[in-house]
mmCIF file of C-alpha atoms and ligand atoms in Angstrom:
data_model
loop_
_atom_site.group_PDB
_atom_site.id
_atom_site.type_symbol
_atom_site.label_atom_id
_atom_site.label_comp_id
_atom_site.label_asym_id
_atom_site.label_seq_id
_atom_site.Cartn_x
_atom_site.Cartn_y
_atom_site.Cartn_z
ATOM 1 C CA UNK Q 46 11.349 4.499 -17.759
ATOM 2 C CA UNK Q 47 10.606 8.462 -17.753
ATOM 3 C CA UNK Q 48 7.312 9.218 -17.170
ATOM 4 C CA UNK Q 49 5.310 12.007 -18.703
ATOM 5 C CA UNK Q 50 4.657 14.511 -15.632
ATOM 6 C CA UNK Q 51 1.241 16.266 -15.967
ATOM 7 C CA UNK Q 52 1.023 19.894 -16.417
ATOM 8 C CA UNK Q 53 1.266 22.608 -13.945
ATOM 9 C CA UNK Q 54 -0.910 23.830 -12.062
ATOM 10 C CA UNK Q 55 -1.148 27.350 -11.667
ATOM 11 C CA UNK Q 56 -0.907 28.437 -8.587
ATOM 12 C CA UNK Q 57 -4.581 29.708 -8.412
ATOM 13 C CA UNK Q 58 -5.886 30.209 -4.848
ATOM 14 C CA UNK Q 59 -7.705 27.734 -3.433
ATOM 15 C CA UNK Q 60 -11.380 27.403 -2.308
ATOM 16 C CA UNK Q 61 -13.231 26.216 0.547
ATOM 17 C CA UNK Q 62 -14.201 22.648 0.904
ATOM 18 C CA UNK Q 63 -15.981 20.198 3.045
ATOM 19 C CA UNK Q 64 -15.487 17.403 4.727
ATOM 20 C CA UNK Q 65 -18.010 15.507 7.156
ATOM 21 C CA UNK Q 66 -19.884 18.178 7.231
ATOM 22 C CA UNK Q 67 -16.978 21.101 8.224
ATOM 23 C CA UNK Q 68 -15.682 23.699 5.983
ATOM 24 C CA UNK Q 69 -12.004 23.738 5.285
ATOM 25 C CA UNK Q 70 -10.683 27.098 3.925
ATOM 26 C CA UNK Q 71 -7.296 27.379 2.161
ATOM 27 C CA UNK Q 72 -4.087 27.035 4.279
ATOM 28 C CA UNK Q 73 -5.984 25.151 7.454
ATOM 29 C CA UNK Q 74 -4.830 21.700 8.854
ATOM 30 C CA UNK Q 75 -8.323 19.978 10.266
ATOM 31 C CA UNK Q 76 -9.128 16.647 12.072
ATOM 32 C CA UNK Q 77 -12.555 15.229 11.142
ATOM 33 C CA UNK Q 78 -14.690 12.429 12.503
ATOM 34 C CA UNK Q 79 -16.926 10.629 10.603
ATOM 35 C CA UNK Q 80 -19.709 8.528 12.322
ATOM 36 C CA UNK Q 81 -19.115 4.806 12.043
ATOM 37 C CA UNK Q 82 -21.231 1.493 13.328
ATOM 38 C CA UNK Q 83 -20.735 2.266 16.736
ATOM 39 C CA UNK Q 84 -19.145 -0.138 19.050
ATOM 40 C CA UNK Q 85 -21.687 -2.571 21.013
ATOM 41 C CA UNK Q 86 -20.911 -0.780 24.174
ATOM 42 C CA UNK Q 87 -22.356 2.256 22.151
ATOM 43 C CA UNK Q 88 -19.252 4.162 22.511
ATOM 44 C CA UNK Q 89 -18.913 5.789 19.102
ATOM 45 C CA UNK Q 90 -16.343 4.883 16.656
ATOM 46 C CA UNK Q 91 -15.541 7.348 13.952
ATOM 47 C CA UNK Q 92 -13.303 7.049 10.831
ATOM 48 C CA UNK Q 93 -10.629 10.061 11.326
ATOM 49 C CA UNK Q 94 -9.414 12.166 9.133
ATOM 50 C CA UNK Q 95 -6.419 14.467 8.935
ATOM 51 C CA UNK Q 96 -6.620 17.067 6.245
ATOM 52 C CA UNK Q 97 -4.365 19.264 4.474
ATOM 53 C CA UNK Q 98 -6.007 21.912 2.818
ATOM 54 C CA UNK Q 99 -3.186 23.835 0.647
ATOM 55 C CA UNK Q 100 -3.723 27.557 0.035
ATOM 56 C CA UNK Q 101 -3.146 27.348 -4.019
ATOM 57 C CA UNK Q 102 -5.329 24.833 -6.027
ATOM 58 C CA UNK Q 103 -4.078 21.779 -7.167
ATOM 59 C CA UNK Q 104 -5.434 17.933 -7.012
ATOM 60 C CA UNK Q 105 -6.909 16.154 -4.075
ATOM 61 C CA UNK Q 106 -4.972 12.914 -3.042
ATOM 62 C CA UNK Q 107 -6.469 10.364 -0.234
ATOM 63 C CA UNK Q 108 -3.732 8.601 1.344
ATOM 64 C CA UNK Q 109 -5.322 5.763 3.240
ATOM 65 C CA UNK Q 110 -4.532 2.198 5.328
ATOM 66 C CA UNK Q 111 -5.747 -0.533 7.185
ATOM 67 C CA UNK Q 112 -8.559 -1.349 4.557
ATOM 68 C CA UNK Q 113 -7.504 -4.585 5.820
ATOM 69 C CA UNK Q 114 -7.791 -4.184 9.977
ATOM 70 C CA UNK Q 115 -4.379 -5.737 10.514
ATOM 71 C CA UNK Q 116 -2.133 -4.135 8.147
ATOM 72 C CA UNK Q 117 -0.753 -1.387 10.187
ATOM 73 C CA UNK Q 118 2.654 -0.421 8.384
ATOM 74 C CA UNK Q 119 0.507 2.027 6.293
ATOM 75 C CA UNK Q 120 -0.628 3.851 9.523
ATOM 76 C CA UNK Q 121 2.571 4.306 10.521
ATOM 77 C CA UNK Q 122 3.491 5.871 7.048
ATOM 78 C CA UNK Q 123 0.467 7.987 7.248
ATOM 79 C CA UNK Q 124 1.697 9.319 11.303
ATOM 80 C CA UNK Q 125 5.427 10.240 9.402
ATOM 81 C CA UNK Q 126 3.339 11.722 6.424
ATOM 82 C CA UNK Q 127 1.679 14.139 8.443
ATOM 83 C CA UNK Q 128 4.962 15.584 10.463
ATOM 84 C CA UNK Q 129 6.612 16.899 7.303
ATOM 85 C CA UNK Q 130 7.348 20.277 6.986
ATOM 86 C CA UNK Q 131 7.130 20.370 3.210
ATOM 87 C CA UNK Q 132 3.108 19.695 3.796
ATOM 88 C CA UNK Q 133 3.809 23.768 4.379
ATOM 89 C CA UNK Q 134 4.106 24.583 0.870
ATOM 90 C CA UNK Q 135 1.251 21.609 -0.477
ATOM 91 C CA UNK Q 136 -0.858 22.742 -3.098
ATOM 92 C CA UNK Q 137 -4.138 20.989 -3.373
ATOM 93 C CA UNK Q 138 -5.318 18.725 -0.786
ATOM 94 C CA UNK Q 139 -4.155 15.904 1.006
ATOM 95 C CA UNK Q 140 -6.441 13.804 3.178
ATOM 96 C CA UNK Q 141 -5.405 11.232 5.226
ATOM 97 C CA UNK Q 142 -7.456 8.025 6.384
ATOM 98 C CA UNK Q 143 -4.628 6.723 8.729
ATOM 99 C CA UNK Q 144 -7.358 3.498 9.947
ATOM 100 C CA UNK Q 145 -10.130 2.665 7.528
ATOM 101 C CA UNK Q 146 -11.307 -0.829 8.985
ATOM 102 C CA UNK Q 147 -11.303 0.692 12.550
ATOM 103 C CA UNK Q 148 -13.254 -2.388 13.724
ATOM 104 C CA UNK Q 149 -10.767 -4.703 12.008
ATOM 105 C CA UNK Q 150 -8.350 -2.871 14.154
ATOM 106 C CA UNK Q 151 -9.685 -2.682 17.195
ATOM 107 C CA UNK Q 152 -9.341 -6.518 16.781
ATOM 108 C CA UNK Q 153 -6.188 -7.182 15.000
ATOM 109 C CA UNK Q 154 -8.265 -8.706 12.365
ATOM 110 C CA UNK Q 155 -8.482 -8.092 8.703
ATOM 111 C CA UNK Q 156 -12.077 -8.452 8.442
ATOM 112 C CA UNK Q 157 -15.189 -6.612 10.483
ATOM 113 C CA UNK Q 158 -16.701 -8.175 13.109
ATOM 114 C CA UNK Q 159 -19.356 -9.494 10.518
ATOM 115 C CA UNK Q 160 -16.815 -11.126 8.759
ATOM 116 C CA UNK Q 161 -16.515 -9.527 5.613
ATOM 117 C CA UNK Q 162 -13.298 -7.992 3.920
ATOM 118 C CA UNK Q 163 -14.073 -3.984 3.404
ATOM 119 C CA UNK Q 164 -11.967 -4.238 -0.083
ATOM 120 C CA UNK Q 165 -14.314 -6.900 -1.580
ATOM 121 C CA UNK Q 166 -17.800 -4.586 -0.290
ATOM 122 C CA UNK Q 167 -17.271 -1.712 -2.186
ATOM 123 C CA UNK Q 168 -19.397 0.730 -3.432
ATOM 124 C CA UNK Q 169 -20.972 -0.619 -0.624
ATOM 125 C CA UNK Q 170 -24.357 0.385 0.938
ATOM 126 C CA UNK Q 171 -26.632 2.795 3.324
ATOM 127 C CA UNK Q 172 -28.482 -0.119 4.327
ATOM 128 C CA UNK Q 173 -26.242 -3.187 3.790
ATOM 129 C CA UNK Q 174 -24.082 -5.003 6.111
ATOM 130 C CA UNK Q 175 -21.718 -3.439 8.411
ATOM 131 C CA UNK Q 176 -18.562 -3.430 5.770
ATOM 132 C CA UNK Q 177 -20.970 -2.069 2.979
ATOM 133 C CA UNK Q 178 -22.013 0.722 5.341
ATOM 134 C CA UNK Q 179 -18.399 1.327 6.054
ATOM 135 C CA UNK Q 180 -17.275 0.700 2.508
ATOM 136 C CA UNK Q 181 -20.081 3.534 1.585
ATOM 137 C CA UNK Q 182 -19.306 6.081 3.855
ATOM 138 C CA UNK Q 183 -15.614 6.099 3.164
ATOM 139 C CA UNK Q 184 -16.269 6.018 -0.759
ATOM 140 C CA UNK Q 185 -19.201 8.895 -0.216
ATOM 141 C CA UNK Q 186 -16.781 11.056 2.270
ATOM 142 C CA UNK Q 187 -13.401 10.449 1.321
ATOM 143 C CA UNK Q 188 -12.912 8.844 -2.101
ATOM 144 C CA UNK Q 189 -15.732 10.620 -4.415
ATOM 145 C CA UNK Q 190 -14.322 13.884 -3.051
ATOM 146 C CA UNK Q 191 -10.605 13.227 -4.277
ATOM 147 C CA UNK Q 192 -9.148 13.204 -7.494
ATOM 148 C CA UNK Q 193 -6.015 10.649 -6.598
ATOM 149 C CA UNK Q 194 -5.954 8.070 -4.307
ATOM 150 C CA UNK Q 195 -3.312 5.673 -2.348
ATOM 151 C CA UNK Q 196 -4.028 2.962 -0.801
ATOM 152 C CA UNK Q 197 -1.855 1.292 1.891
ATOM 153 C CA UNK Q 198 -1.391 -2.292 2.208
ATOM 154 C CA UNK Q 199 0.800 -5.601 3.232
ATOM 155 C CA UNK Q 200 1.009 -9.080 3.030
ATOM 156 C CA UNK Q 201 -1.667 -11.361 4.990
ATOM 157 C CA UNK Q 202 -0.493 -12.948 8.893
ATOM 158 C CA UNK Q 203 2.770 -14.489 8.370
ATOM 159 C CA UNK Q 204 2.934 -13.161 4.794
ATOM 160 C CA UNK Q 205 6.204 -10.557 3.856
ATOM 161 C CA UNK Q 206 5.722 -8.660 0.560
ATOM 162 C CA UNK Q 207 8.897 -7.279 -1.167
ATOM 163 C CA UNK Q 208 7.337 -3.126 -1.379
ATOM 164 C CA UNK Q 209 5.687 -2.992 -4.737
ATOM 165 C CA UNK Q 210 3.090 -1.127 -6.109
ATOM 166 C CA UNK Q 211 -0.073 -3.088 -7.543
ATOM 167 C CA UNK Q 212 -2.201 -0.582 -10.685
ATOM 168 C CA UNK Q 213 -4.212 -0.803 -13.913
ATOM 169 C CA UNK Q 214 -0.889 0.433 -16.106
ATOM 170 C CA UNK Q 215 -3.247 0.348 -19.274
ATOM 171 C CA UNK Q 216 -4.200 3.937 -17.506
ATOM 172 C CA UNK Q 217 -1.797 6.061 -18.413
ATOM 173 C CA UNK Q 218 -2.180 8.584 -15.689
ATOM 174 C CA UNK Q 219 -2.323 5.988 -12.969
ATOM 175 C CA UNK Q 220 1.165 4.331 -15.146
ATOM 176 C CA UNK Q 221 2.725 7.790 -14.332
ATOM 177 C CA UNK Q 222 1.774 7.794 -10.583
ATOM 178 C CA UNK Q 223 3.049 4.481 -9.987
ATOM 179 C CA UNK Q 224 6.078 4.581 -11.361
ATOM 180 C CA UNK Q 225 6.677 8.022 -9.625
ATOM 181 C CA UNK Q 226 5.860 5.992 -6.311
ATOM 182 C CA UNK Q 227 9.700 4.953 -7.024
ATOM 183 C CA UNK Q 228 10.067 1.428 -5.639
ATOM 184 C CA UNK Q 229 11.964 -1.625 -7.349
ATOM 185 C CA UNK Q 230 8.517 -3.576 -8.631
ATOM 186 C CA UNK Q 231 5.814 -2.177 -10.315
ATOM 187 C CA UNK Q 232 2.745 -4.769 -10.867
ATOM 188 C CA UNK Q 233 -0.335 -4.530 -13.773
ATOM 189 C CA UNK Q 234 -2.929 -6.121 -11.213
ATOM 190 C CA UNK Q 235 -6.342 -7.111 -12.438
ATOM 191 C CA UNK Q 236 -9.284 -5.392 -10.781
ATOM 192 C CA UNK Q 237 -11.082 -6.975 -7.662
ATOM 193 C CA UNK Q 238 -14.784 -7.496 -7.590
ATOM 194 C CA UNK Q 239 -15.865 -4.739 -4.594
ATOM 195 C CA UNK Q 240 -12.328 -2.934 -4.495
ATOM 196 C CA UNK Q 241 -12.164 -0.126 -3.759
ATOM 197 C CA UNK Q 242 -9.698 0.324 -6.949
ATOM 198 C CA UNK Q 243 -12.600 -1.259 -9.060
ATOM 199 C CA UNK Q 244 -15.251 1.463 -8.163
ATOM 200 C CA UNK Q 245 -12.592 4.227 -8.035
ATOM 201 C CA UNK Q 246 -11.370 3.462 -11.426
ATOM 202 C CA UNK Q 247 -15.138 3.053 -12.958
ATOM 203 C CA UNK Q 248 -14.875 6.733 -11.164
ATOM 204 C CA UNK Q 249 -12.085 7.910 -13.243
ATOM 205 C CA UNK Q 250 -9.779 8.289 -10.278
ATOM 206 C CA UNK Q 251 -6.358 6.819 -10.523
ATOM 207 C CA UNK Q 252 -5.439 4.569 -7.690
ATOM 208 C CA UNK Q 253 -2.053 3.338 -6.473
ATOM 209 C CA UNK Q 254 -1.998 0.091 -4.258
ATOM 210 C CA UNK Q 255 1.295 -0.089 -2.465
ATOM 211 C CA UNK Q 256 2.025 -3.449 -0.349
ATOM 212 C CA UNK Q 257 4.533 -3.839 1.523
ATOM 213 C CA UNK Q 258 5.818 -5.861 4.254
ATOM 214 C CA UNK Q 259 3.516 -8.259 6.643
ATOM 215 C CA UNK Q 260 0.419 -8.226 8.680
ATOM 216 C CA UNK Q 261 0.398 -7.168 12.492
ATOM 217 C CA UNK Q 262 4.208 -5.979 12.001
ATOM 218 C CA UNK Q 263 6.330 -2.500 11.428
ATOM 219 C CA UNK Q 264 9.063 -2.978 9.086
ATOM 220 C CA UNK Q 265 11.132 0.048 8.654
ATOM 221 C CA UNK Q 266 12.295 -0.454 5.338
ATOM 222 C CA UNK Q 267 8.824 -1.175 3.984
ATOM 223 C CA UNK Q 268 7.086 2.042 6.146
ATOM 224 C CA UNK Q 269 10.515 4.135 4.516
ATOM 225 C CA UNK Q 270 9.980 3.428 1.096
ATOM 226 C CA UNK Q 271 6.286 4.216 1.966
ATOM 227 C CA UNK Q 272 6.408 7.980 3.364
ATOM 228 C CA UNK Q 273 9.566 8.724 0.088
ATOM 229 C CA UNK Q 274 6.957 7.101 -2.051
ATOM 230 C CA UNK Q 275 3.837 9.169 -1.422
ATOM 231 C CA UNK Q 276 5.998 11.976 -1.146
ATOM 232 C CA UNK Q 277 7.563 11.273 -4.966
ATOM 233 C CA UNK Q 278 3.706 10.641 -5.963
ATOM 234 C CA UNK Q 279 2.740 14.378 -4.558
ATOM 235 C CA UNK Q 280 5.551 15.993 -6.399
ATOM 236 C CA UNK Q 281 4.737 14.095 -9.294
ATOM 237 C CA UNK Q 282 1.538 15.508 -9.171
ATOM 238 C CA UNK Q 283 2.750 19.252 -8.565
ATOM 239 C CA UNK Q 284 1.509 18.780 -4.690
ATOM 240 C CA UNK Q 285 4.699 19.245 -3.142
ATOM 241 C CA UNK Q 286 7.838 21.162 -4.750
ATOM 242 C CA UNK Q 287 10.290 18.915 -6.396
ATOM 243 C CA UNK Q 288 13.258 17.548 -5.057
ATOM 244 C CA UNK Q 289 17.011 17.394 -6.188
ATOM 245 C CA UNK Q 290 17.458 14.270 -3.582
ATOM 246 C CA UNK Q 291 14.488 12.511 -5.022
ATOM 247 C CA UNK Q 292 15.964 9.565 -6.280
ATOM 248 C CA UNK Q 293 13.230 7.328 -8.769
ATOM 249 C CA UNK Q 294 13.667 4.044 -9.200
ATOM 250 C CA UNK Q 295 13.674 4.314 -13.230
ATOM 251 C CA UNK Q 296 14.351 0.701 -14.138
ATOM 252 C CA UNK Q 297 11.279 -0.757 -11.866
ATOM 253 C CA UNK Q 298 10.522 -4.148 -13.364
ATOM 254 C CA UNK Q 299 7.270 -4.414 -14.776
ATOM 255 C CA UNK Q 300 5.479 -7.305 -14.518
ATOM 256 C CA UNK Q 301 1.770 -7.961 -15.727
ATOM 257 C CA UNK Q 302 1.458 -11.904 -14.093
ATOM 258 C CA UNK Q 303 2.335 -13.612 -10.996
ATOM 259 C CA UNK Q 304 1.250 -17.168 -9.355
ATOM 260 C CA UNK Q 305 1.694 -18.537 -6.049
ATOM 261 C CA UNK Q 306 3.846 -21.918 -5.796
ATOM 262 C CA UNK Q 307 1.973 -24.019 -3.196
ATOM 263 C CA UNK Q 308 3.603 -26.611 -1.156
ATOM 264 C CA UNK Q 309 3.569 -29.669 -2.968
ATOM 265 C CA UNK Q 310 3.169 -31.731 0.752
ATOM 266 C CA UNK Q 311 2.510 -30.907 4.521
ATOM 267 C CA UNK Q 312 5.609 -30.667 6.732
ATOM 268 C CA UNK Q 313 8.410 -28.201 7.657
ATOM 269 C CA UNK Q 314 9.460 -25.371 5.888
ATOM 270 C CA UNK Q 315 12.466 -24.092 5.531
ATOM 271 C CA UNK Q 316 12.933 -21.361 2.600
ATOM 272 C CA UNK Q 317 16.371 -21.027 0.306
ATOM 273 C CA UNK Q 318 15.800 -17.925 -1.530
ATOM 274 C CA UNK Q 319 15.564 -14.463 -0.635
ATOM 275 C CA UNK Q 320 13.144 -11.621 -1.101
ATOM 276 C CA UNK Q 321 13.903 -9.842 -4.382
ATOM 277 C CA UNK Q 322 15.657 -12.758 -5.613
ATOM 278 C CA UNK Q 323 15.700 -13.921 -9.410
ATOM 279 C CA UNK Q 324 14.626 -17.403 -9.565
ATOM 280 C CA UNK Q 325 15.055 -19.081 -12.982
ATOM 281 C CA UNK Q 326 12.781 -22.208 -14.073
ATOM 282 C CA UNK Q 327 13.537 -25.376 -12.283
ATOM 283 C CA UNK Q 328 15.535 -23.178 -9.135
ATOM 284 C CA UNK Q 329 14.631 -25.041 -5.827
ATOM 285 C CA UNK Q 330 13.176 -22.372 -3.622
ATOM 286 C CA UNK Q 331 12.746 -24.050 -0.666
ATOM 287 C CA UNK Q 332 12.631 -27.775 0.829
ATOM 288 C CA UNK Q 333 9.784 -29.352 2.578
ATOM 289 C CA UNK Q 334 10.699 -32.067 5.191
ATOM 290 C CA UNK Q 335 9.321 -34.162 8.183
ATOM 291 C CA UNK Q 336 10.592 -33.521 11.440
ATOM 292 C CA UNK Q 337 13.611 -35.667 11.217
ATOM 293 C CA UNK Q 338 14.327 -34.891 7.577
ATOM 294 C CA UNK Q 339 14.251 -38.145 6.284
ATOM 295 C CA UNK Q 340 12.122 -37.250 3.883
ATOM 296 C CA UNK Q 341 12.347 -33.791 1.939
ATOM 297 C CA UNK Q 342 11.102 -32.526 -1.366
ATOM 298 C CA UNK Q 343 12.400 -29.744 -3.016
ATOM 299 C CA UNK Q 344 9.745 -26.953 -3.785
ATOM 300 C CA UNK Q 345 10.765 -25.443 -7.562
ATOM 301 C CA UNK Q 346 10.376 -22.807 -9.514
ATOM 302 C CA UNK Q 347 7.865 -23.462 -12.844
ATOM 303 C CA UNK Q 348 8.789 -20.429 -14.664
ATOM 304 C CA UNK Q 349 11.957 -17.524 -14.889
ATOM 305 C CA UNK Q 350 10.471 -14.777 -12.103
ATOM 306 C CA UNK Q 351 11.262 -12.922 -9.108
ATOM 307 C CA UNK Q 352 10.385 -13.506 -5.585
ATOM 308 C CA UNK Q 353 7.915 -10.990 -4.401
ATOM 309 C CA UNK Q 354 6.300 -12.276 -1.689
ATOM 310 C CA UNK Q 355 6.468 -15.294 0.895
ATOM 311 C CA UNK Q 356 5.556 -17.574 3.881
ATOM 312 C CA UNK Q 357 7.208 -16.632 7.189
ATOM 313 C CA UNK Q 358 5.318 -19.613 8.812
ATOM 314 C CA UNK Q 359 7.547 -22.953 8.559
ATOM 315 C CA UNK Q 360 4.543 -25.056 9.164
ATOM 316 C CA UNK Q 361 2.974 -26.112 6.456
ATOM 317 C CA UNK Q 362 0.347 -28.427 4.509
ATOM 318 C CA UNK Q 363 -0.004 -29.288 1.184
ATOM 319 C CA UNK Q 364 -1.452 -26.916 -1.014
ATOM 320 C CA UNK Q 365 -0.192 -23.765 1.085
ATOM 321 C CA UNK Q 366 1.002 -20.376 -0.594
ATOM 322 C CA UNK Q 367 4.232 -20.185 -0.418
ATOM 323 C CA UNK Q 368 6.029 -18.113 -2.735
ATOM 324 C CA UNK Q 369 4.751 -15.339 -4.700
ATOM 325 C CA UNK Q 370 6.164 -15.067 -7.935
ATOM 326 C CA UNK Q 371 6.510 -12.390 -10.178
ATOM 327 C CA UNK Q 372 6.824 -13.257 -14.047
ATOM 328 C CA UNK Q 373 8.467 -10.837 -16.559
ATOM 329 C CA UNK Q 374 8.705 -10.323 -20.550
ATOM 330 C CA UNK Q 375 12.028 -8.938 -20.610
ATOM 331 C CA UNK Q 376 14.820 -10.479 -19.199
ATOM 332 C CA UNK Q 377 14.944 -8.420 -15.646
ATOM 333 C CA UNK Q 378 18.408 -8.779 -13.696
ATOM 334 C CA UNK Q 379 17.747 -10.485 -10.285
ATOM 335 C CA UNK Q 380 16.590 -7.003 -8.543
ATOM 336 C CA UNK Q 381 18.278 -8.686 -5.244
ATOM 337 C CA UNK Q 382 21.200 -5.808 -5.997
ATOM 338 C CA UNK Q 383 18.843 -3.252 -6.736
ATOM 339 C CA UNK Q 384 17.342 -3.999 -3.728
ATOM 340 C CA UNK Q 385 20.440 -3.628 -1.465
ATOM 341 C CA UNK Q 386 20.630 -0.168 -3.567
ATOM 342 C CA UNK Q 387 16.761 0.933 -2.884
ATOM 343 C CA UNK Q 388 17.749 -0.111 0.956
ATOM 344 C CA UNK Q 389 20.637 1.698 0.926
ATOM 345 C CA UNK Q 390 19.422 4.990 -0.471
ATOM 346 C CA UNK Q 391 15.957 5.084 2.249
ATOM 347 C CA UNK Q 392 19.126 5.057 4.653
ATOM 348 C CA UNK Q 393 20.891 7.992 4.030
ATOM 349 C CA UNK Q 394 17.436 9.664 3.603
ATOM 350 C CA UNK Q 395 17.206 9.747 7.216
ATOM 351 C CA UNK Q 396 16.377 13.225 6.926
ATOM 352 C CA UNK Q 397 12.876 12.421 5.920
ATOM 353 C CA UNK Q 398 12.377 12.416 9.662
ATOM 354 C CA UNK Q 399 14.430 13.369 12.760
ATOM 355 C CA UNK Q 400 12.670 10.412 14.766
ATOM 356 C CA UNK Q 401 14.285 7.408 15.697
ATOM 357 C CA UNK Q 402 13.732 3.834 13.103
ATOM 358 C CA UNK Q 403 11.866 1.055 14.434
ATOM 359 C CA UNK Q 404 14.516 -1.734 14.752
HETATM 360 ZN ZN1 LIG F 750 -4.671 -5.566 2.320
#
């Protein structure tokens, strides 16, 4: 699907702005701390910021990840982001929030250390609990001062998620952004209670959610398709100059529901169906057994979809996520081949940095 690609800016010069309190002028490359909770030991912890501040006008995009403490393949799309040389020629403003949930990082964990998930405590608070004060001063500082946003995500510990970008298609300029993100699914997700993408789009700003991969782990394929996606989003947006090697993915699949299949009993795992895969109605997916085998019960497919996310975790009881399905209208082809394709193509874009992959 071609997407409608908004109209050019003109390359008016750009002003000043501010963030946390410093003044950016046009052409300068700034690193900004804002205070956080501090750490019990007192020893402050400050949300970072990288900013880009181009030296013609154009729109403001946050890039940001680990909302979620433990999802760090976005951080490591955000440290690529900010060594490209095309960031020379940006127009507008690009500011980066490589770790949101610092505290969440600090311990691996996807909550903060009171326990609450920073994407369910938006707009957050002054005076609330420690993930509404965060949620607040990242909304306040970061989000309410941008006119785009992306937000970097993955699956939960011991979950993989095939890349795939989560947005309210019914807007049509956040439709246009995420299919310019370029990767092989596109999903219509319904708004969270205390998102982030819930107050942003109350806001007016469009908001791209792209998972990808799992919790706690780099996946080079996922952290690729990352860095080329921003990058299509940006020129999509007249940011960054287009491309001739920008390939887009123009026959994403759409798809506006998805379920989990849960395991039907506890025992051991063993999954028959890969990533990407089509799986039509009544396809086994995966068999369940006991340690022996002796007993083993197929786990099935209720409906035509494709397989966009799954356990990595064998062990398993009854009533477990195990498969996330994604359902279509149209008939899709299985998207295993476009897949292989999408792979393929990040691989001879090597050029999008000089550094070595994680293998
Ligand atoms: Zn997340």
């Amino acid at each position: 699907m071609s997407t409608p690609k908004p109209a050019a800016t003109t390359a008016r010069k750009s002003k000043p702005i501010e963030f946390g309190g410093q003044t950016i002028l046009p052409g300068q490359q700034v690193t900004v701390d804002i205070p956080l909770a501090s750490m019990v030991t007192q020893q402050s912890l400050p949300l970072t910021l990288r900013i880009y501040h181009g030296r013609s006008e154009g729109p403001c995009l946050f890039v940001s990840a680990a909302i979620h403490g433990d999802e760090i393949n976005g951080v490591e799309v955000i440290r690529r982001l900010q060594k490209l040389k095309a960031l020379k020629r940006l127009k507008g403003t690009l500011v980066l929030a490589p770790i949101v949930n610092v505290h969440g990082f600090l311990d691996k964990t996807r909550y903060l250390p009171d326990g609450r998930d920073l994407n369910r405590s938006f707009p957050g608070s002054q005076r609330g609990t420690l993930a509404g004060r965060v949620a607040y001063t990242f909304l306040e500082e970061v989000v309410n001062k941008c006119t785009h946003g992306i937000d970097l995500h993955t699956g939960a510990r011991h979950r993989d998620n095939l890349p795939q970008i989560r947005a309210d298609l019914d807007q049509p300029e956040t439709a246009a952004m995420a299919h310019a993100f370029g990767v092989p699914v596109v999903m219509h997700s319904a708004i969270r209670d205390g998102s982030l993408r819930q107050v942003a789009g109350e806001n007016g700003t469009p908001i791209l959610l792209y998972e990808a991969g799992e919790a706690l782990r780099f996946d080079e394929v996922c952290i690729r398709a990352g860095v080329k996606g921003v990058m299509n989003v940006m020129r999509h947006l007249g940011m960054l100059p287009s491309s001739s090697r920008a390939k887009h993915v123009d026959d994403a699949m759409i798809s506006r529901s998805s379920s989990w299949v849960r395991a039907p009993i506890s025992g051991i795992f063993r999954a028959t169906i890969a990533m990407g895969a089509k799986a039509e109605k009544g396809a086994v997916l995966g068999i369940i057994a006991d340690p022996l085998g002796d007993a083993e019960e197929p786990v099935i497919a209720p409906k035509d979809s494709i397989v966009i996310g799954r356990t990595n975790l064998p062990l398993v009881h009854e009533g477990e996520a195990l498969f996330h399905l994604a359902y279509y209208d149209d008939a899709v082809d299985d998207i295993a081949e476009q897949w292989e394709e999408f792979e393929y193509s990040l691989d001879e874009s090597m050029t999008l940095s000089e550094e070595p992959p994680i293998v």
